[in-house]
Amino acid sequence: NELEQAGADIVRVSCPDEESTKALKKITKETRVPIVADIHFHYKRAIESAISGAKCLRINPGNIGSKERVQEVVKAAKDYDCAIRIGVNAGSLDKNILEKYKEPCPEALIESAEQNIKLLEDNDFFNFKISVKSSDVFLAVKAYEGLSKLYDYPLHLGITEAGGLITGSIKSSIGIGKLLMQGIGDTIRVSLSANPVEEVKAGYEILKSL
């Protein structure tokens, strides 16, 4: 509720276990802002989150296992009118992609995004947005620029683990600002190791400056 009062249009909640996904039922009843459930690897947490009222699931479909598991998550998303954010991160790329490119690079992030997009498209699911985040400003910017030329899907912008209030705000301003000035990006998140309310304030300052 503090984040909503600060001006956040969307709030993400981490859901690493069943206790967290069950808590979403109460959270969604007592807030008006749409809740995104942040799912890391366990597909059941995604299904539980959709049932519990999350409006969006932040997952990396390629990380949650077999095609059957992806199908189950997509079915839950369809049944409960839940969007999906494909969350590609330079720090957790698939082993095969890392072996191919030797290190995180824009091409690696884009290929990971493409693989995950295909997984959802093959399941006739199109209610999703994509992020290709990195703590390296230039890496993230290049990945978003490349992805924007390939797809018209909404893009969620961010520089992951950007740092503390001052450092993180500056890094995020450079990366997010450069992309927004090119007309790239639909939602943003300023990632700070500070009170999340500061993230919203920084985001608004970026938007006002542009």
Short mmCIF file of C-alpha atoms in Angstrom, two decimals:
data_model
loop_
_atom_site.label_atom_id
_atom_site.label_comp_id
_atom_site.label_asym_id
_atom_site.label_seq_id
_atom_site.Cartn_x
_atom_site.Cartn_y
_atom_site.Cartn_z
CA ASN A 1 0.00 0.00 0.00
CA GLU A 2 2.94 2.34 0.65
CA LEU A 3 4.22 1.64 -2.85
CA GLU A 4 0.80 2.34 -4.33
CA GLN A 5 0.59 5.63 -2.41
CA ALA A 6 4.05 6.55 -3.75
CA GLY A 7 2.70 6.09 -7.29
CA ALA A 8 3.55 2.50 -8.24
CA ASP A 9 1.22 1.15 -10.93
CA ILE A 10 2.36 -2.46 -10.42
CA VAL A 11 3.94 -4.19 -7.41
CA ARG A 12 6.05 -7.36 -7.58
CA VAL A 13 6.09 -9.81 -4.69
CA SER A 14 8.63 -12.63 -4.39
CA CYS A 15 7.01 -16.08 -4.10
CA PRO A 16 9.75 -18.61 -3.28
CA ASP A 17 7.50 -21.01 -1.32
CA GLU A 18 3.91 -22.13 -0.80
CA GLU A 19 3.48 -19.88 2.23
CA SER A 20 4.22 -16.87 0.01
CA THR A 21 1.79 -17.88 -2.74
CA LYS A 22 -0.99 -18.44 -0.16
CA ALA A 23 -0.26 -14.98 1.28
CA LEU A 24 -1.15 -13.50 -2.12
CA LYS A 25 -4.84 -14.20 -1.42
CA LYS A 26 -4.76 -11.75 1.47
CA ILE A 27 -2.46 -9.27 -0.27
CA THR A 28 -4.62 -9.06 -3.40
CA LYS A 29 -7.79 -8.57 -1.32
CA GLU A 30 -6.30 -5.68 0.65
CA THR A 31 -4.63 -3.81 -2.22
CA ARG A 32 -5.89 -2.26 -5.43
CA VAL A 33 -2.60 -2.29 -7.33
CA PRO A 34 -1.97 -5.33 -9.61
CA ILE A 35 0.39 -7.85 -8.02
CA VAL A 36 3.13 -9.62 -9.98
CA ALA A 37 4.31 -12.91 -8.46
CA ASP A 38 8.06 -13.39 -8.85
CA ILE A 39 8.67 -17.09 -9.54
CA HIS A 40 12.19 -18.44 -9.84
CA PHE A 41 12.22 -22.12 -10.78
CA HIS A 42 9.26 -23.99 -9.30
CA TYR A 43 6.32 -24.22 -11.70
CA LYS A 44 3.85 -25.07 -8.92
CA ARG A 45 4.50 -21.70 -7.29
CA ALA A 46 3.42 -20.07 -10.56
CA ILE A 47 0.17 -22.07 -10.69
CA GLU A 48 -0.56 -21.33 -7.01
CA SER A 49 0.09 -17.62 -7.57
CA ALA A 50 -2.34 -17.46 -10.48
CA ILE A 51 -5.00 -19.17 -8.37
CA SER A 52 -4.28 -16.81 -5.45
CA GLY A 53 -4.99 -13.68 -7.48
CA ALA A 54 -1.70 -12.54 -9.02
CA LYS A 55 -2.25 -10.48 -12.17
CA CYS A 56 1.09 -11.45 -13.68
CA LEU A 57 3.71 -14.19 -13.22
CA ARG A 58 7.36 -13.24 -13.55
CA ILE A 59 9.02 -16.43 -14.78
CA ASN A 60 11.63 -17.65 -17.20
CA PRO A 61 9.65 -20.46 -18.94
CA GLY A 62 12.86 -22.24 -19.95
CA ASN A 63 13.89 -22.52 -16.30
CA ILE A 64 10.80 -24.28 -14.98
CA GLY A 65 11.37 -27.66 -16.59
CA SER A 66 9.57 -29.72 -19.21
CA LYS A 67 7.16 -28.55 -21.90
CA GLU A 68 4.38 -30.18 -19.88
CA ARG A 69 5.16 -27.92 -16.92
CA VAL A 70 5.17 -24.87 -19.15
CA GLN A 71 1.78 -25.98 -20.52
CA GLU A 72 0.40 -26.26 -16.97
CA VAL A 73 1.59 -22.76 -16.07
CA VAL A 74 0.15 -21.33 -19.31
CA LYS A 75 -3.17 -23.08 -18.62
CA ALA A 76 -3.31 -21.54 -15.14
CA ALA A 77 -2.47 -18.11 -16.58
CA LYS A 78 -5.27 -18.46 -19.14
CA ASP A 79 -7.79 -19.81 -16.60
CA TYR A 80 -7.17 -16.99 -14.12
CA ASP A 81 -6.59 -14.15 -16.62
CA CYS A 82 -2.99 -13.77 -15.59
CA ALA A 83 -0.24 -12.21 -17.71
CA ILE A 84 3.36 -13.47 -17.82
CA ARG A 85 6.62 -11.57 -17.78
CA ILE A 86 9.47 -13.45 -19.40
CA GLY A 87 12.36 -12.46 -17.15
CA VAL A 88 15.73 -13.01 -18.82
CA ASN A 89 18.70 -12.10 -16.62
CA ALA A 90 22.39 -11.99 -17.56
CA GLY A 91 23.23 -13.62 -14.23
CA SER A 92 21.11 -16.73 -14.80
CA LEU A 93 21.37 -17.66 -18.46
CA ASP A 94 20.83 -21.23 -19.64
CA LYS A 95 24.02 -23.35 -19.66
CA ASN A 96 23.72 -24.09 -23.38
CA ILE A 97 23.52 -20.41 -24.24
CA LEU A 98 26.48 -19.60 -22.00
CA GLU A 99 28.52 -22.36 -23.62
CA LYS A 100 27.69 -20.95 -27.05
CA TYR A 101 28.56 -17.32 -26.26
CA LYS A 102 31.18 -17.97 -23.50
CA GLU A 103 29.85 -15.04 -21.43
CA PRO A 104 26.71 -12.91 -21.05
CA CYS A 105 26.34 -10.63 -24.07
CA PRO A 106 23.41 -8.91 -25.83
CA GLU A 107 23.09 -11.77 -28.33
CA ALA A 108 22.90 -14.32 -25.50
CA LEU A 109 20.12 -12.42 -23.72
CA ILE A 110 18.19 -11.99 -26.96
CA GLU A 111 18.50 -15.70 -27.85
CA SER A 112 17.28 -16.67 -24.38
CA ALA A 113 14.30 -14.33 -24.79
CA GLU A 114 13.52 -15.78 -28.23
CA GLN A 115 13.52 -19.34 -26.88
CA ASN A 116 11.14 -18.38 -24.09
CA ILE A 117 8.89 -16.39 -26.43
CA LYS A 118 8.56 -19.44 -28.67
CA LEU A 119 7.59 -21.62 -25.68
CA LEU A 120 4.65 -19.33 -24.96
CA GLU A 121 3.69 -18.78 -28.61
CA ASP A 122 3.68 -22.55 -29.18
CA ASN A 123 1.12 -22.77 -26.37
CA ASP A 124 -1.04 -20.12 -28.02
CA PHE A 125 -0.28 -17.62 -25.24
CA PHE A 126 0.46 -14.00 -26.12
CA ASN A 127 -0.43 -12.06 -22.97
CA PHE A 128 3.16 -11.42 -21.97
CA LYS A 129 5.94 -8.85 -21.76
CA ILE A 130 9.70 -9.38 -21.79
CA SER A 131 12.72 -8.14 -19.87
CA VAL A 132 16.40 -8.72 -20.66
CA LYS A 133 18.12 -7.33 -17.59
CA SER A 134 21.73 -7.02 -16.59
CA SER A 135 23.63 -5.07 -13.94
CA ASP A 136 25.83 -3.87 -16.82
CA VAL A 137 24.12 -0.79 -18.28
CA PHE A 138 25.57 -1.15 -21.79
CA LEU A 139 24.81 -4.88 -21.97
CA ALA A 140 21.18 -4.33 -20.96
CA VAL A 141 20.70 -1.39 -23.34
CA LYS A 142 22.10 -3.30 -26.33
CA ALA A 143 19.94 -6.34 -25.53
CA TYR A 144 16.76 -4.24 -25.33
CA GLU A 145 17.63 -2.36 -28.52
CA GLY A 146 18.14 -5.64 -30.37
CA LEU A 147 14.98 -7.22 -28.98
CA SER A 148 12.86 -4.19 -29.86
CA LYS A 149 13.79 -4.62 -33.54
CA LEU A 150 12.61 -8.25 -33.55
CA TYR A 151 9.28 -8.08 -31.68
CA ASP A 152 6.35 -5.82 -30.93
CA TYR A 153 5.68 -7.39 -27.54
CA PRO A 154 5.75 -5.01 -24.54
CA LEU A 155 9.16 -4.60 -22.92
CA HIS A 156 9.78 -4.20 -19.19
CA LEU A 157 12.91 -2.12 -18.62
CA GLY A 158 15.38 -2.32 -15.77
CA ILE A 159 19.02 -2.47 -14.75
CA THR A 160 19.12 -5.36 -12.29
CA GLU A 161 20.96 -5.09 -8.95
CA ALA A 162 21.84 -1.52 -9.86
CA GLY A 163 23.10 -0.68 -6.35
CA GLY A 164 22.26 1.68 -3.51
CA LEU A 165 20.09 4.78 -3.66
CA ILE A 166 22.57 7.10 -5.40
CA THR A 167 24.55 4.60 -7.52
CA GLY A 168 21.48 2.58 -8.49
CA SER A 169 19.44 5.65 -9.39
CA ILE A 170 22.22 6.95 -11.65
CA LYS A 171 22.80 3.61 -13.41
CA SER A 172 19.06 3.11 -13.88
CA SER A 173 18.60 6.66 -15.16
CA ILE A 174 21.27 6.17 -17.82
CA GLY A 175 20.03 2.77 -18.98
CA ILE A 176 16.26 3.25 -18.74
CA GLY A 177 16.48 6.87 -19.93
CA LYS A 178 18.49 6.00 -23.04
CA LEU A 179 15.94 3.36 -24.02
CA LEU A 180 12.86 5.47 -23.30
CA MET A 181 14.32 8.31 -25.38
CA GLN A 182 14.34 5.88 -28.32
CA GLY A 183 10.71 4.98 -27.71
CA ILE A 184 11.69 1.56 -26.30
CA GLY A 185 9.93 0.28 -23.19
CA ASP A 186 6.44 -0.09 -21.74
CA THR A 187 6.97 -0.63 -18.01
CA ILE A 188 10.00 0.20 -15.85
CA ARG A 189 11.46 -0.83 -12.51
CA VAL A 190 14.33 0.95 -10.79
CA SER A 191 16.17 -1.76 -8.84
CA LEU A 192 17.73 -0.38 -5.65
CA SER A 193 19.14 -1.95 -2.49
CA ALA A 194 17.03 0.58 -0.57
CA ASN A 195 13.43 0.99 0.57
CA PRO A 196 11.25 0.03 -2.44
CA VAL A 197 9.42 3.36 -2.10
CA GLU A 198 12.68 5.00 -3.22
CA GLU A 199 12.52 2.90 -6.39
CA VAL A 200 9.15 4.43 -7.26
CA LYS A 201 10.40 7.96 -6.54
CA ALA A 202 13.46 7.41 -8.74
CA GLY A 203 11.27 6.01 -11.52
CA TYR A 204 9.07 9.06 -11.45
CA GLU A 205 12.08 11.37 -11.59
CA ILE A 206 13.31 9.52 -14.68
CA LEU A 207 9.91 9.90 -16.36
CA LYS A 208 9.60 13.58 -15.39
CA SER A 209 13.09 14.30 -16.74
CA LEU A 210 12.08 12.82 -20.09
#
